[in-house]
Amino acid sequence: MRQLPATARTRLAQGETDGLWGLGEHLQALTIDELRIANWQRSNTGVKRGKQTKQPPPIERPGTRKRRTKNSPERVAKRNAARQRAAERRAAIARGEIT
C-alpha cells in the first residue's frame, strides 16, 4: 500500500487523501488563506476587540485531519470510561480492598 502512487485508486478507496493536491494547489490555498486574513484585518480596523468578527478559517486541505473537539465521540467515551474507573477505585478504597 505504501508503494502505490499517491493518486492510486486503491489508496483513495482506503480514504487516504494525502496525494490529491500538488504543490500548485497548496500554494493557491495558501494564497487564498492569506488574502482572506488580510481582508478580515482590514474590515476590523478601528473596531474594538470584543466587536470584531471571527478570523476566517483556513481552507481544508486533503491529508489534514480535522481537529478533535472537546466533545468528540471518542473523547466523550474515554472521559466516561475514566470516570467509571475512578468511581470503581473510590468504591474499592471505601470497602477497604485497596489501601
mmCIF file of C-alpha atoms in Angstrom:
data_model
loop_
_atom_site.group_PDB
_atom_site.id
_atom_site.type_symbol
_atom_site.label_atom_id
_atom_site.label_comp_id
_atom_site.label_asym_id
_atom_site.label_seq_id
_atom_site.Cartn_x
_atom_site.Cartn_y
_atom_site.Cartn_z
ATOM 1 C CA MET A 1 0.000 0.000 0.000
ATOM 2 C CA ARG A 2 2.808 2.414 0.851
ATOM 3 C CA GLN A 3 4.435 1.745 -2.511
ATOM 4 C CA LEU A 4 1.420 2.799 -4.545
ATOM 5 C CA PRO A 5 1.397 6.268 -6.087
ATOM 6 C CA ALA A 6 -0.426 8.918 -4.055
ATOM 7 C CA THR A 7 -3.213 9.166 -6.631
ATOM 8 C CA ALA A 8 -3.810 5.409 -6.967
ATOM 9 C CA ARG A 9 -7.468 4.433 -6.798
ATOM 10 C CA THR A 10 -6.735 1.825 -4.145
ATOM 11 C CA ARG A 11 -5.290 4.456 -1.799
ATOM 12 C CA LEU A 12 -8.193 6.803 -2.492
ATOM 13 C CA ALA A 13 -10.684 3.987 -1.816
ATOM 14 C CA GLN A 14 -8.999 3.405 1.549
ATOM 15 C CA GLY A 15 -9.598 7.055 2.429
ATOM 16 C CA GLU A 16 -6.056 8.336 2.011
ATOM 17 C CA THR A 17 -6.170 11.817 0.519
ATOM 18 C CA ASP A 18 -2.573 12.894 1.047
ATOM 19 C CA GLY A 19 -1.615 12.965 -2.610
ATOM 20 C CA LEU A 20 -4.639 14.642 -4.141
ATOM 21 C CA TRP A 21 -3.130 18.110 -4.168
ATOM 22 C CA GLY A 22 0.188 19.042 -5.683
ATOM 23 C CA LEU A 23 2.402 21.993 -4.851
ATOM 24 C CA GLY A 24 0.392 24.357 -7.060
ATOM 25 C CA GLU A 25 -2.884 23.594 -5.313
ATOM 26 C CA HIS A 26 -1.323 24.002 -1.884
ATOM 27 C CA LEU A 27 0.193 27.350 -2.879
ATOM 28 C CA GLN A 28 -3.161 28.536 -4.233
ATOM 29 C CA ALA A 29 -4.895 27.567 -0.999
ATOM 30 C CA LEU A 30 -2.207 29.387 0.987
ATOM 31 C CA THR A 31 -2.667 32.499 -1.155
ATOM 32 C CA ILE A 32 -6.424 32.404 -0.657
ATOM 33 C CA ASP A 33 -5.982 31.969 3.107
ATOM 34 C CA GLU A 34 -3.627 34.952 3.260
ATOM 35 C CA LEU A 35 -5.988 37.134 1.218
ATOM 36 C CA ARG A 36 -8.925 36.179 3.440
ATOM 37 C CA ILE A 37 -6.925 37.078 6.551
ATOM 38 C CA ALA A 38 -5.808 40.386 5.001
ATOM 39 C CA ASN A 39 -9.416 41.288 4.141
ATOM 40 C CA TRP A 40 -10.525 40.288 7.639
ATOM 41 C CA GLN A 41 -7.846 42.510 9.175
ATOM 42 C CA ARG A 42 -8.867 45.478 7.015
ATOM 43 C CA SER A 43 -12.545 45.006 7.803
ATOM 44 C CA ASN A 44 -11.812 45.042 11.545
ATOM 45 C CA THR A 45 -9.569 48.112 11.505
ATOM 46 C CA GLY A 46 -10.738 50.546 14.166
ATOM 47 C CA VAL A 47 -13.248 48.084 15.636
ATOM 48 C CA LYS A 48 -12.982 47.274 19.330
ATOM 49 C CA ARG A 49 -11.556 43.841 20.033
ATOM 50 C CA GLY A 50 -14.781 42.479 21.512
ATOM 51 C CA LYS A 51 -16.820 43.586 18.484
ATOM 52 C CA GLN A 52 -14.520 42.173 15.808
ATOM 53 C CA THR A 53 -15.654 39.350 13.598
ATOM 54 C CA LYS A 54 -14.028 35.930 13.864
ATOM 55 C CA GLN A 55 -10.875 35.212 11.882
ATOM 56 C CA PRO A 56 -11.697 33.172 8.762
ATOM 57 C CA PRO A 57 -10.737 29.500 8.989
ATOM 58 C CA PRO A 58 -8.162 28.181 6.531
ATOM 59 C CA ILE A 59 -9.253 26.184 3.514
ATOM 60 C CA GLU A 60 -9.244 22.486 4.313
ATOM 61 C CA ARG A 61 -6.517 20.615 2.546
ATOM 62 C CA PRO A 62 -6.536 16.915 1.713
ATOM 63 C CA GLY A 63 -4.499 14.823 4.077
ATOM 64 C CA THR A 64 -5.007 17.096 7.052
ATOM 65 C CA ARG A 65 -7.293 15.602 9.595
ATOM 66 C CA LYS A 66 -9.894 17.644 11.356
ATOM 67 C CA ARG A 67 -9.029 18.517 14.896
ATOM 68 C CA ARG A 68 -10.948 16.710 17.548
ATOM 69 C CA THR A 69 -13.216 18.873 19.584
ATOM 70 C CA LYS A 70 -13.581 18.616 23.329
ATOM 71 C CA ASN A 71 -16.822 16.755 22.828
ATOM 72 C CA SER A 72 -15.909 14.406 20.007
ATOM 73 C CA PRO A 73 -17.425 10.929 20.451
ATOM 74 C CA GLU A 74 -14.020 9.351 21.103
ATOM 75 C CA ARG A 75 -13.130 11.830 23.814
ATOM 76 C CA VAL A 76 -16.556 11.563 25.466
ATOM 77 C CA ALA A 77 -16.226 7.762 25.566
ATOM 78 C CA LYS A 78 -12.707 7.950 27.020
ATOM 79 C CA ARG A 79 -13.798 10.526 29.590
ATOM 80 C CA ASN A 80 -16.768 8.396 30.672
ATOM 81 C CA ALA A 81 -14.564 5.302 30.941
ATOM 82 C CA ALA A 82 -12.062 7.203 33.099
ATOM 83 C CA ARG A 83 -14.857 8.435 35.357
ATOM 84 C CA GLN A 84 -16.173 4.888 35.695
ATOM 85 C CA ARG A 85 -12.709 3.550 36.630
ATOM 86 C CA ALA A 86 -12.269 6.355 39.179
ATOM 87 C CA ALA A 87 -15.655 5.604 40.739
ATOM 88 C CA GLU A 88 -14.823 1.889 40.961
ATOM 89 C CA ARG A 89 -11.469 2.696 42.564
ATOM 90 C CA ARG A 90 -13.083 5.024 45.134
ATOM 91 C CA ALA A 91 -15.631 2.320 45.970
ATOM 92 C CA ALA A 92 -12.860 -0.274 46.402
ATOM 93 C CA ILE A 93 -10.958 2.098 48.707
ATOM 94 C CA ALA A 94 -14.109 2.696 50.733
ATOM 95 C CA ARG A 95 -14.639 -1.078 51.096
ATOM 96 C CA GLY A 96 -11.037 -1.466 52.238
ATOM 97 C CA GLU A 97 -9.940 -3.579 49.279
ATOM 98 C CA ILE A 98 -7.301 -1.031 48.299
ATOM 99 C CA THR A 99 -5.147 0.747 50.835
#
